[in-house]
Amino acid sequence: MQNIRIKISRSRETIKSVSSLLSSKITASVLSAFGGILVARFLGPEETGAFRSYTIPLTYLIFLHLGTWDSLWRQIPYYVGKGMPEKVDRIASTVGAYNLILSIAVSFCFFCCAAYCLFQHDPRGVFGWLSQALYCWFIFFGNYLTSTYRTLNHFVTLSKIAVTETILRFLLVFLLPFIKFYGLCARLAVPSNLSVFLYYRNRPLKCGYHLNFRELKDLIKIGFPFSFWGNLYTSFWVATESALVLSLSGVTALGLLSVASVLRVAANAMPDAIWQVMTPRVVTNYAKDGSVSKANSRVIWVTVGLTAFMILFAISGSFLLNLLVPLFIPKYIAGIPVMKVSLWFPVVQAAFLPINTLFATGKPWLYGRSVISGIVVFALAAYLLFPLVGGLLSVTIASLSGKAARTIAAYIDLMIVTQQERIVGNSY
């Protein structure tokens, strides 16, 4: 009876966390989508593309965290499951110190770029690089802080901060008719730094920051292999999309991609919210049971329902785009095909949820080798499609194909591991 009550209590906590995150994600998605529409209405693709070009270097530089976020992402719930709170504080202190130093160093480099543009009498360059100098604090120190929000009780706080940031970002969109490109810089830098302040003020681990090189070395050893594959699949992938579109089709096409990316992020709200809550639970359960099949059984039916819903959303959204884009953002009619493709990225994200079990095993090659399949498909599809549909659409379709290929390959690995576990279990 007591066990049943505990399970019910845990289920309620999970539902509360998912509901809180989901409501904040939906709010953020609605405001982000509406804000994106206003951006596209106020500014043409040339200006949005010019701003996006400044974001490419920082997107590539994300790898400099060297897996410290990934180590916290896995190790905090792992040591919580093992009942070792002192170890949690120690690793959080070291990772915090490293990412604080990293934020200062990268920020300084972008300030130097801004200073160079100032001497060249290039005001766009000045504010474009300044926005990156400020935004890098959100990327490095902010992501470190969010990596410490790994228990169910803290997801509510995390969701409130996300909503606050989204509201401010939405309000700043009304600067665009007056200051245009410079308003885009403000929309990126100001809300993100407010989030960093709120993450720090409400941080769940109130530890100081001390750079323990031995601890850092151990954390990088754990996290970097995961980070290597994770960065290839996320930041490197996104930066390459933008770089390829800019190179093949120019700054206007990059502006069209930026609006499609806003739509993609907004549509990803539900898969992201569920993924964010379920991942630490999968890791904790694996730490307790040591079973891939048991950890995976907790998410499989959620994945089926979520994927089916996102498929219906993508189909219905494609019809709505034909009606809404000409009505609200006529400057971006040429981007409708890319927007339709972008609606299918959340389907792949929803289907990817069970692959977190491979992450929980702590074996980076097992978790990451499927990325190779995705990269090969991405590159091959872009090469073959470019002569047929042009740079913008070929890169977007190729990216979606690569992510789908990565997910399929990861499922094959997951089935193999589960089967091996059953064989070992039966042998005993």
CSV table of C-alpha atoms in Angstrom, one decimal:
chain,number,residue,atom,x,y,z
A,1,MET,CA,0.0,0.0,0.0
A,2,GLN,CA,2.8,2.3,0.9
A,3,ASN,CA,4.6,1.6,-2.4
A,4,ILE,CA,1.4,2.4,-4.3
A,5,ARG,CA,1.1,5.8,-2.5
A,6,ILE,CA,4.8,6.5,-3.4
A,7,LYS,CA,4.2,5.7,-7.0
A,8,ILE,CA,1.0,7.8,-7.1
A,9,SER,CA,2.9,10.7,-5.5
A,10,ARG,CA,5.8,10.4,-8.0
A,11,SER,CA,3.3,10.3,-10.9
A,12,ARG,CA,1.6,13.4,-9.7
A,13,GLU,CA,5.0,15.2,-9.4
A,14,THR,CA,5.8,14.1,-13.0
A,15,ILE,CA,2.5,15.3,-14.3
A,16,LYS,CA,2.9,18.6,-12.5
A,17,SER,CA,6.4,19.1,-13.9
A,18,VAL,CA,5.4,18.1,-17.4
A,19,SER,CA,2.2,20.3,-17.2
A,20,SER,CA,4.2,23.3,-15.9
A,21,LEU,CA,6.9,22.9,-18.5
A,22,LEU,CA,4.4,22.2,-21.2
A,23,SER,CA,2.3,25.3,-20.3
A,24,SER,CA,5.4,27.5,-20.3
A,25,LYS,CA,6.6,26.0,-23.6
A,26,ILE,CA,3.2,26.5,-25.2
A,27,THR,CA,3.1,30.1,-23.9
A,28,ALA,CA,6.6,30.6,-25.2
A,29,SER,CA,5.7,29.0,-28.5
A,30,VAL,CA,2.7,31.1,-29.0
A,31,LEU,CA,4.5,34.3,-28.2
A,32,SER,CA,7.6,33.3,-30.2
A,33,ALA,CA,5.5,32.4,-33.2
A,34,PHE,CA,3.5,35.7,-32.9
A,35,GLY,CA,6.7,37.6,-32.3
A,36,GLY,CA,8.3,35.8,-35.3
A,37,ILE,CA,5.3,36.9,-37.5
A,38,LEU,CA,5.8,40.5,-36.3
A,39,VAL,CA,9.5,40.3,-37.1
A,40,ALA,CA,8.7,39.1,-40.5
A,41,ARG,CA,6.1,41.8,-41.0
A,42,PHE,CA,8.4,44.6,-39.8
A,43,LEU,CA,11.6,43.4,-41.5
A,44,GLY,CA,12.4,41.8,-44.8
A,45,PRO,CA,14.5,38.6,-45.3
A,46,GLU,CA,17.6,40.6,-46.2
A,47,GLU,CA,17.7,42.2,-42.7
A,48,THR,CA,16.8,39.1,-40.8
A,49,GLY,CA,19.4,37.2,-42.8
A,50,ALA,CA,22.1,39.8,-42.2
A,51,PHE,CA,21.5,39.5,-38.4
A,52,ARG,CA,21.5,35.6,-38.5
A,53,SER,CA,24.9,35.7,-40.2
A,54,TYR,CA,26.4,37.1,-37.0
A,55,THR,CA,25.1,34.2,-35.0
A,56,ILE,CA,27.0,31.5,-37.0
A,57,PRO,CA,30.4,31.8,-35.3
A,58,LEU,CA,29.0,31.5,-31.7
A,59,THR,CA,26.9,28.5,-32.8
A,60,TYR,CA,30.1,26.8,-33.8
A,61,LEU,CA,31.9,27.8,-30.7
A,62,ILE,CA,29.4,26.1,-28.4
A,63,PHE,CA,31.7,23.0,-28.4
A,64,LEU,CA,34.1,24.9,-26.1
A,65,HIS,CA,32.1,23.8,-23.0
A,66,LEU,CA,33.8,20.4,-23.7
A,67,GLY,CA,31.0,18.3,-22.4
A,68,THR,CA,30.7,19.9,-19.0
A,69,TRP,CA,27.0,20.4,-19.4
A,70,ASP,CA,26.6,16.8,-20.6
A,71,SER,CA,28.5,15.5,-17.6
A,72,LEU,CA,26.1,17.4,-15.2
A,73,TRP,CA,23.1,16.4,-17.3
A,74,ARG,CA,24.0,12.8,-16.6
A,75,GLN,CA,25.9,12.8,-13.4
A,76,ILE,CA,23.6,14.9,-11.2
A,77,PRO,CA,20.5,12.6,-11.5
A,78,TYR,CA,22.9,9.6,-11.4
A,79,TYR,CA,24.5,10.7,-8.1
A,80,VAL,CA,21.0,11.7,-6.8
A,81,GLY,CA,20.0,8.1,-7.5
A,82,LYS,CA,23.1,6.8,-5.7
A,83,GLY,CA,22.4,9.1,-2.7
A,84,MET,CA,25.6,11.2,-2.9
A,85,PRO,CA,24.7,14.9,-2.5
A,86,GLU,CA,28.2,16.0,-1.6
A,87,LYS,CA,29.5,14.7,-5.0
A,88,VAL,CA,26.7,16.7,-6.7
A,89,ASP,CA,27.9,20.0,-5.1
A,90,ARG,CA,31.5,19.3,-5.9
A,91,ILE,CA,31.0,18.7,-9.6
A,92,ALA,CA,28.6,21.6,-9.9
A,93,SER,CA,31.1,24.0,-8.4
A,94,THR,CA,33.8,22.9,-10.8
A,95,VAL,CA,31.7,23.1,-13.9
A,96,GLY,CA,30.3,26.5,-12.8
A,97,ALA,CA,33.8,27.9,-12.5
A,98,TYR,CA,34.9,26.6,-15.9
A,99,ASN,CA,31.9,28.0,-17.7
A,100,LEU,CA,32.2,31.3,-16.0
A,101,ILE,CA,35.8,31.7,-17.2
A,102,LEU,CA,34.7,30.5,-20.7
A,103,SER,CA,32.0,33.2,-20.8
A,104,ILE,CA,34.5,35.9,-20.0
A,105,ALA,CA,37.0,34.7,-22.6
A,106,VAL,CA,34.5,34.3,-25.5
A,107,SER,CA,32.7,37.6,-24.6
A,108,PHE,CA,36.1,39.4,-24.8
A,109,CYS,CA,36.7,38.0,-28.3
A,110,PHE,CA,33.4,39.3,-29.6
A,111,PHE,CA,34.0,42.7,-27.9
A,112,CYS,CA,37.3,42.8,-29.9
A,113,CYS,CA,35.3,42.1,-33.1
A,114,ALA,CA,32.9,44.9,-32.2
A,115,ALA,CA,35.8,47.3,-31.6
A,116,TYR,CA,37.3,46.5,-35.0
A,117,CYS,CA,34.0,47.3,-36.7
A,118,LEU,CA,33.8,50.5,-34.8
A,119,PHE,CA,37.2,51.6,-36.3
A,120,GLN,CA,35.9,50.5,-39.7
A,121,HIS,CA,32.8,52.7,-39.3
A,122,ASP,CA,30.5,49.7,-39.5
A,123,PRO,CA,27.6,50.2,-37.0
A,124,ARG,CA,25.8,47.0,-37.9
A,125,GLY,CA,29.0,45.1,-37.2
A,126,VAL,CA,29.4,46.8,-33.9
A,127,PHE,CA,26.0,45.9,-32.6
A,128,GLY,CA,25.9,42.5,-34.3
A,129,TRP,CA,29.1,41.4,-32.5
A,130,LEU,CA,28.1,43.1,-29.2
A,131,SER,CA,24.9,41.1,-29.2
A,132,GLN,CA,27.0,37.9,-29.5
A,133,ALA,CA,29.3,39.1,-26.7
A,134,LEU,CA,26.3,39.4,-24.4
A,135,TYR,CA,24.5,36.3,-25.7
A,136,CYS,CA,27.5,34.0,-25.1
A,137,TRP,CA,26.8,34.4,-21.3
A,138,PHE,CA,23.5,32.7,-21.9
A,139,ILE,CA,25.1,30.0,-24.0
A,140,PHE,CA,27.9,29.0,-21.6
A,141,PHE,CA,27.1,30.2,-18.0
A,142,GLY,CA,23.3,30.1,-18.6
A,143,ASN,CA,23.4,26.5,-19.9
A,144,TYR,CA,25.5,25.5,-17.0
A,145,LEU,CA,22.9,26.8,-14.6
A,146,THR,CA,20.0,25.1,-16.4
A,147,SER,CA,22.0,21.9,-16.3
A,148,THR,CA,21.7,22.0,-12.5
A,149,TYR,CA,17.9,22.2,-12.7
A,150,ARG,CA,17.6,18.4,-12.9
A,151,THR,CA,15.0,17.4,-10.2
A,152,LEU,CA,11.2,17.5,-10.7
A,153,ASN,CA,10.8,20.2,-8.0
A,154,HIS,CA,12.9,22.7,-10.0
A,155,PHE,CA,11.2,22.4,-13.4
A,156,VAL,CA,8.4,24.7,-12.3
A,157,THR,CA,11.0,27.4,-11.5
A,158,LEU,CA,12.7,26.8,-14.8
A,159,SER,CA,9.4,27.1,-16.7
A,160,LYS,CA,8.6,30.5,-15.0
A,161,ILE,CA,11.9,31.9,-16.0
A,162,ALA,CA,11.4,30.8,-19.6
A,163,VAL,CA,8.0,32.5,-19.7
A,164,THR,CA,9.5,35.7,-18.3
A,165,GLU,CA,12.2,35.7,-21.0
A,166,THR,CA,9.7,35.0,-23.8
A,167,ILE,CA,7.4,37.9,-22.7
A,168,LEU,CA,10.4,40.4,-22.7
A,169,ARG,CA,11.6,39.1,-26.0
A,170,PHE,CA,8.1,39.5,-27.4
A,171,LEU,CA,7.7,43.1,-26.1
A,172,LEU,CA,11.0,44.1,-27.7
A,173,VAL,CA,9.7,43.2,-31.1
A,174,PHE,CA,7.9,46.5,-31.2
A,175,LEU,CA,11.3,48.2,-31.4
A,176,LEU,CA,11.8,46.8,-34.8
A,177,PRO,CA,9.8,49.3,-36.9
A,178,PHE,CA,12.0,52.1,-35.4
A,179,ILE,CA,15.5,50.6,-35.1
A,180,LYS,CA,15.2,47.5,-37.3
A,181,PHE,CA,18.4,45.5,-37.4
A,182,TYR,CA,19.5,47.0,-34.0
A,183,GLY,CA,16.2,45.8,-32.5
A,184,LEU,CA,17.1,42.3,-33.5
A,185,CYS,CA,20.3,42.6,-31.5
A,186,ALA,CA,18.4,43.9,-28.5
A,187,ARG,CA,15.9,41.0,-28.7
A,188,LEU,CA,18.7,38.5,-28.6
A,189,ALA,CA,20.9,40.0,-25.9
A,190,VAL,CA,18.6,41.6,-23.3
A,191,PRO,CA,16.1,38.8,-22.5
A,192,SER,CA,18.9,36.1,-22.5
A,193,ASN,CA,20.9,38.0,-19.9
A,194,LEU,CA,17.8,38.5,-17.8
A,195,SER,CA,17.4,34.7,-17.9
A,196,VAL,CA,21.0,34.2,-16.8
A,197,PHE,CA,20.3,36.5,-13.8
A,198,LEU,CA,17.1,34.7,-12.8
A,199,TYR,CA,18.7,31.2,-13.3
A,200,TYR,CA,21.5,32.3,-11.0
A,201,ARG,CA,19.2,33.9,-8.4
A,202,ASN,CA,17.0,30.8,-8.2
A,203,ARG,CA,19.8,28.2,-8.8
A,204,PRO,CA,19.0,24.9,-6.9
A,205,LEU,CA,22.6,24.3,-5.9
A,206,LYS,CA,23.9,27.2,-3.8
A,207,CYS,CA,27.5,26.2,-4.1
A,208,GLY,CA,30.5,28.5,-4.8
A,209,TYR,CA,32.6,28.2,-7.9
A,210,HIS,CA,36.0,26.6,-7.5
A,211,LEU,CA,38.0,25.2,-10.4
A,212,ASN,CA,39.2,21.8,-9.4
A,213,PHE,CA,41.4,20.6,-12.3
A,214,ARG,CA,41.3,17.0,-11.3
A,215,GLU,CA,37.5,17.0,-11.0
A,216,LEU,CA,37.2,19.0,-14.3
A,217,LYS,CA,39.4,16.4,-16.1
A,218,ASP,CA,37.2,13.6,-14.9
A,219,LEU,CA,34.0,15.5,-15.9
A,220,ILE,CA,35.4,16.3,-19.4
A,221,LYS,CA,36.4,12.6,-19.7
A,222,ILE,CA,32.8,11.7,-19.0
A,223,GLY,CA,31.0,14.5,-20.8
A,224,PHE,CA,33.2,15.3,-23.8
A,225,PRO,CA,32.4,12.0,-25.7
A,226,PHE,CA,28.7,12.7,-25.3
A,227,SER,CA,29.3,16.4,-26.1
A,228,PHE,CA,31.2,15.5,-29.3
A,229,TRP,CA,28.2,13.7,-30.7
A,230,GLY,CA,25.7,16.1,-29.2
A,231,ASN,CA,27.4,19.2,-30.7
A,232,LEU,CA,27.6,17.5,-34.1
A,233,TYR,CA,23.9,16.8,-33.9
A,234,THR,CA,22.8,20.2,-32.5
A,235,SER,CA,24.9,23.4,-32.6
A,236,PHE,CA,27.3,22.2,-35.4
A,237,TRP,CA,24.4,21.0,-37.4
A,238,VAL,CA,22.4,24.2,-37.0
A,239,ALA,CA,25.4,26.4,-37.8
A,240,THR,CA,26.1,24.3,-40.9
A,241,GLU,CA,22.5,24.7,-42.1
A,242,SER,CA,22.9,28.5,-41.9
A,243,ALA,CA,26.4,28.5,-43.4
A,244,LEU,CA,25.4,26.4,-46.3
A,245,VAL,CA,22.3,28.4,-47.1
A,246,LEU,CA,24.3,31.7,-46.8
A,247,SER,CA,27.0,30.2,-49.1
A,248,LEU,CA,24.7,28.6,-51.7
A,249,SER,CA,21.8,31.1,-51.8
A,250,GLY,CA,22.8,34.3,-50.1
A,251,VAL,CA,21.6,36.5,-47.2
A,252,THR,CA,17.9,36.7,-48.4
A,253,ALA,CA,17.6,32.9,-48.3
A,254,LEU,CA,19.2,32.9,-44.9
A,255,GLY,CA,16.4,35.3,-43.8
A,256,LEU,CA,13.8,32.9,-45.1
A,257,LEU,CA,15.5,30.2,-43.1
A,258,SER,CA,15.5,32.2,-39.9
A,259,VAL,CA,11.7,32.6,-40.0
A,260,ALA,CA,11.3,28.9,-40.7
A,261,SER,CA,13.6,28.2,-37.8
A,262,VAL,CA,11.3,30.2,-35.5
A,263,LEU,CA,8.4,28.1,-36.6
A,264,ARG,CA,10.5,24.9,-36.0
A,265,VAL,CA,11.4,26.0,-32.5
A,266,ALA,CA,7.8,26.9,-31.7
A,267,ALA,CA,6.5,23.6,-33.0
A,268,ASN,CA,9.1,21.8,-30.9
A,269,ALA,CA,7.6,23.1,-27.7
A,270,MET,CA,5.8,19.9,-26.6
A,271,PRO,CA,8.5,17.4,-27.5
A,272,ASP,CA,11.1,19.6,-25.8
A,273,ALA,CA,9.1,19.9,-22.6
A,274,ILE,CA,8.5,16.1,-22.3
A,275,TRP,CA,12.1,15.4,-23.2
A,276,GLN,CA,13.4,17.8,-20.6
A,277,VAL,CA,11.4,16.2,-17.8
A,278,MET,CA,11.8,12.5,-18.8
A,279,THR,CA,15.6,12.4,-19.5
A,280,PRO,CA,16.8,12.8,-15.8
A,281,ARG,CA,14.1,10.3,-14.8
A,282,VAL,CA,15.4,7.8,-17.3
A,283,VAL,CA,19.0,8.3,-16.1
A,284,THR,CA,17.9,8.0,-12.4
A,285,ASN,CA,15.9,4.8,-13.1
A,286,TYR,CA,18.8,3.3,-15.0
A,287,ALA,CA,21.1,4.1,-12.1
A,288,LYS,CA,18.8,2.3,-9.7
A,289,ASP,CA,17.8,-0.7,-11.9
A,290,GLY,CA,20.7,-1.0,-14.3
A,291,SER,CA,18.2,-2.1,-17.0
A,292,VAL,CA,17.8,-0.6,-20.4
A,293,SER,CA,14.4,-2.3,-21.1
A,294,LYS,CA,12.9,-1.1,-17.7
A,295,ALA,CA,14.1,2.5,-18.3
A,296,ASN,CA,12.8,2.5,-21.8
A,297,SER,CA,9.4,1.1,-20.9
A,298,ARG,CA,8.7,4.3,-19.0
A,299,VAL,CA,8.8,6.4,-22.2
A,300,ILE,CA,7.7,4.2,-25.1
A,301,TRP,CA,4.0,4.9,-25.0
A,302,VAL,CA,4.5,8.6,-24.4
A,303,THR,CA,6.6,8.6,-27.5
A,304,VAL,CA,3.9,6.8,-29.6
A,305,GLY,CA,1.2,9.3,-28.6
A,306,LEU,CA,3.4,12.3,-28.9
A,307,THR,CA,4.7,11.3,-32.3
A,308,ALA,CA,1.2,10.7,-33.6
A,309,PHE,CA,0.1,14.1,-32.4
A,310,MET,CA,3.0,15.9,-34.0
A,311,ILE,CA,2.3,14.2,-37.3
A,312,LEU,CA,-1.2,15.5,-37.3
A,313,PHE,CA,0.1,18.9,-36.3
A,314,ALA,CA,2.5,19.0,-39.2
A,315,ILE,CA,-0.2,18.0,-41.7
A,316,SER,CA,-2.7,20.6,-40.5
A,317,GLY,CA,0.0,23.2,-40.1
A,318,SER,CA,1.0,22.8,-43.8
A,319,PHE,CA,-2.5,23.7,-44.9
A,320,LEU,CA,-2.6,26.7,-42.6
A,321,LEU,CA,0.7,28.1,-43.9
A,322,ASN,CA,-0.8,28.5,-47.4
A,323,LEU,CA,-3.5,30.7,-45.9
A,324,LEU,CA,-1.7,32.6,-43.2
A,325,VAL,CA,1.7,33.5,-44.7
A,326,PRO,CA,0.3,35.5,-47.7
A,327,LEU,CA,-2.1,37.2,-45.3
A,328,PHE,CA,0.3,38.2,-42.4
A,329,ILE,CA,3.9,38.0,-43.8
A,330,PRO,CA,3.7,38.4,-47.6
A,331,LYS,CA,7.4,39.3,-47.8
A,332,TYR,CA,8.1,35.6,-46.9
A,333,ILE,CA,5.9,33.8,-49.3
A,334,ALA,CA,9.0,32.4,-51.0
A,335,GLY,CA,9.7,30.6,-47.7
A,336,ILE,CA,6.5,28.6,-47.5
A,337,PRO,CA,8.0,25.3,-48.8
A,338,VAL,CA,10.8,25.6,-46.2
A,339,MET,CA,8.3,26.3,-43.4
A,340,LYS,CA,6.4,23.2,-44.4
A,341,VAL,CA,9.5,21.1,-44.2
A,342,SER,CA,10.3,22.7,-40.8
A,343,LEU,CA,7.0,21.4,-39.3
A,344,TRP,CA,8.3,17.8,-39.6
A,345,PHE,CA,11.4,18.4,-37.4
A,346,PRO,CA,9.3,18.1,-34.2
A,347,VAL,CA,8.0,14.7,-35.4
A,348,VAL,CA,11.6,13.4,-35.4
A,349,GLN,CA,12.2,15.1,-32.1
A,350,ALA,CA,9.2,13.3,-30.6
A,351,ALA,CA,10.3,10.0,-32.0
A,352,PHE,CA,13.8,10.5,-30.5
A,353,LEU,CA,12.6,10.4,-26.9
A,354,PRO,CA,13.4,6.7,-26.1
A,355,ILE,CA,17.0,7.2,-27.4
A,356,ASN,CA,17.7,8.9,-24.0
A,357,THR,CA,18.1,5.4,-22.7
A,358,LEU,CA,21.3,5.0,-24.7
A,359,PHE,CA,22.5,8.2,-23.1
A,360,ALA,CA,21.7,6.8,-19.6
A,361,THR,CA,24.0,3.8,-20.2
A,362,GLY,CA,27.0,6.2,-20.1
A,363,LYS,CA,28.5,4.7,-23.3
A,364,PRO,CA,29.1,7.7,-25.7
A,365,TRP,CA,30.0,5.6,-28.7
A,366,LEU,CA,26.7,3.6,-28.3
A,367,TYR,CA,24.8,6.9,-27.9
A,368,GLY,CA,26.5,8.8,-30.6
A,369,ARG,CA,27.5,6.5,-33.5
A,370,SER,CA,24.1,6.9,-35.1
A,371,VAL,CA,25.0,10.6,-35.7
A,372,ILE,CA,27.5,9.5,-38.3
A,373,SER,CA,24.5,8.0,-40.3
A,374,GLY,CA,22.7,11.3,-40.0
A,375,ILE,CA,25.6,13.4,-41.2
A,376,VAL,CA,26.2,11.1,-44.2
A,377,VAL,CA,22.6,11.3,-45.2
A,378,PHE,CA,22.5,15.1,-44.6
A,379,ALA,CA,25.6,15.7,-46.8
A,380,LEU,CA,24.5,13.3,-49.6
A,381,ALA,CA,20.9,14.6,-49.7
A,382,ALA,CA,22.1,18.2,-49.9
A,383,TYR,CA,24.5,17.4,-52.7
A,384,LEU,CA,21.8,15.5,-54.7
A,385,LEU,CA,19.0,17.9,-54.1
A,386,PHE,CA,20.8,21.2,-54.7
A,387,PRO,CA,20.6,21.1,-58.6
A,388,LEU,CA,16.9,20.2,-58.3
A,389,VAL,CA,15.4,22.6,-55.7
A,390,GLY,CA,18.1,25.1,-54.9
A,391,GLY,CA,20.2,25.8,-51.9
A,392,LEU,CA,17.6,26.8,-49.3
A,393,LEU,CA,15.2,23.9,-49.8
A,394,SER,CA,17.8,21.3,-50.4
A,395,VAL,CA,19.6,22.1,-47.2
A,396,THR,CA,16.4,22.0,-45.1
A,397,ILE,CA,15.2,18.7,-46.6
A,398,ALA,CA,18.6,17.2,-46.3
A,399,SER,CA,18.8,18.3,-42.6
A,400,LEU,CA,15.4,16.7,-41.9
A,401,SER,CA,16.5,13.5,-43.7
A,402,GLY,CA,19.7,13.4,-41.7
A,403,LYS,CA,17.9,13.7,-38.4
A,404,ALA,CA,15.4,11.0,-39.4
A,405,ALA,CA,18.3,8.7,-40.4
A,406,ARG,CA,20.0,9.3,-37.1
A,407,THR,CA,16.9,8.4,-35.2
A,408,ILE,CA,16.3,5.2,-37.2
A,409,ALA,CA,19.9,4.2,-36.7
A,410,ALA,CA,19.7,4.9,-32.9
A,411,TYR,CA,16.5,2.8,-32.7
A,412,ILE,CA,18.4,-0.1,-34.3
A,413,ASP,CA,21.1,0.3,-31.6
A,414,LEU,CA,18.5,0.4,-28.9
A,415,MET,CA,16.9,-2.8,-30.1
A,416,ILE,CA,20.2,-4.5,-30.2
A,417,VAL,CA,21.1,-3.5,-26.6
A,418,THR,CA,17.7,-4.5,-25.3
A,419,GLN,CA,18.0,-7.9,-27.0
A,420,GLN,CA,21.5,-8.5,-25.6
A,421,GLU,CA,20.2,-7.6,-22.1
A,422,ARG,CA,17.4,-10.2,-22.5
A,423,ILE,CA,19.9,-12.8,-23.6
A,424,VAL,CA,22.2,-12.1,-20.6
A,425,GLY,CA,19.2,-12.1,-18.3
A,426,ASN,CA,17.9,-15.5,-19.6
A,427,SER,CA,21.4,-17.0,-19.2
A,428,TYR,CA,21.0,-16.5,-15.5
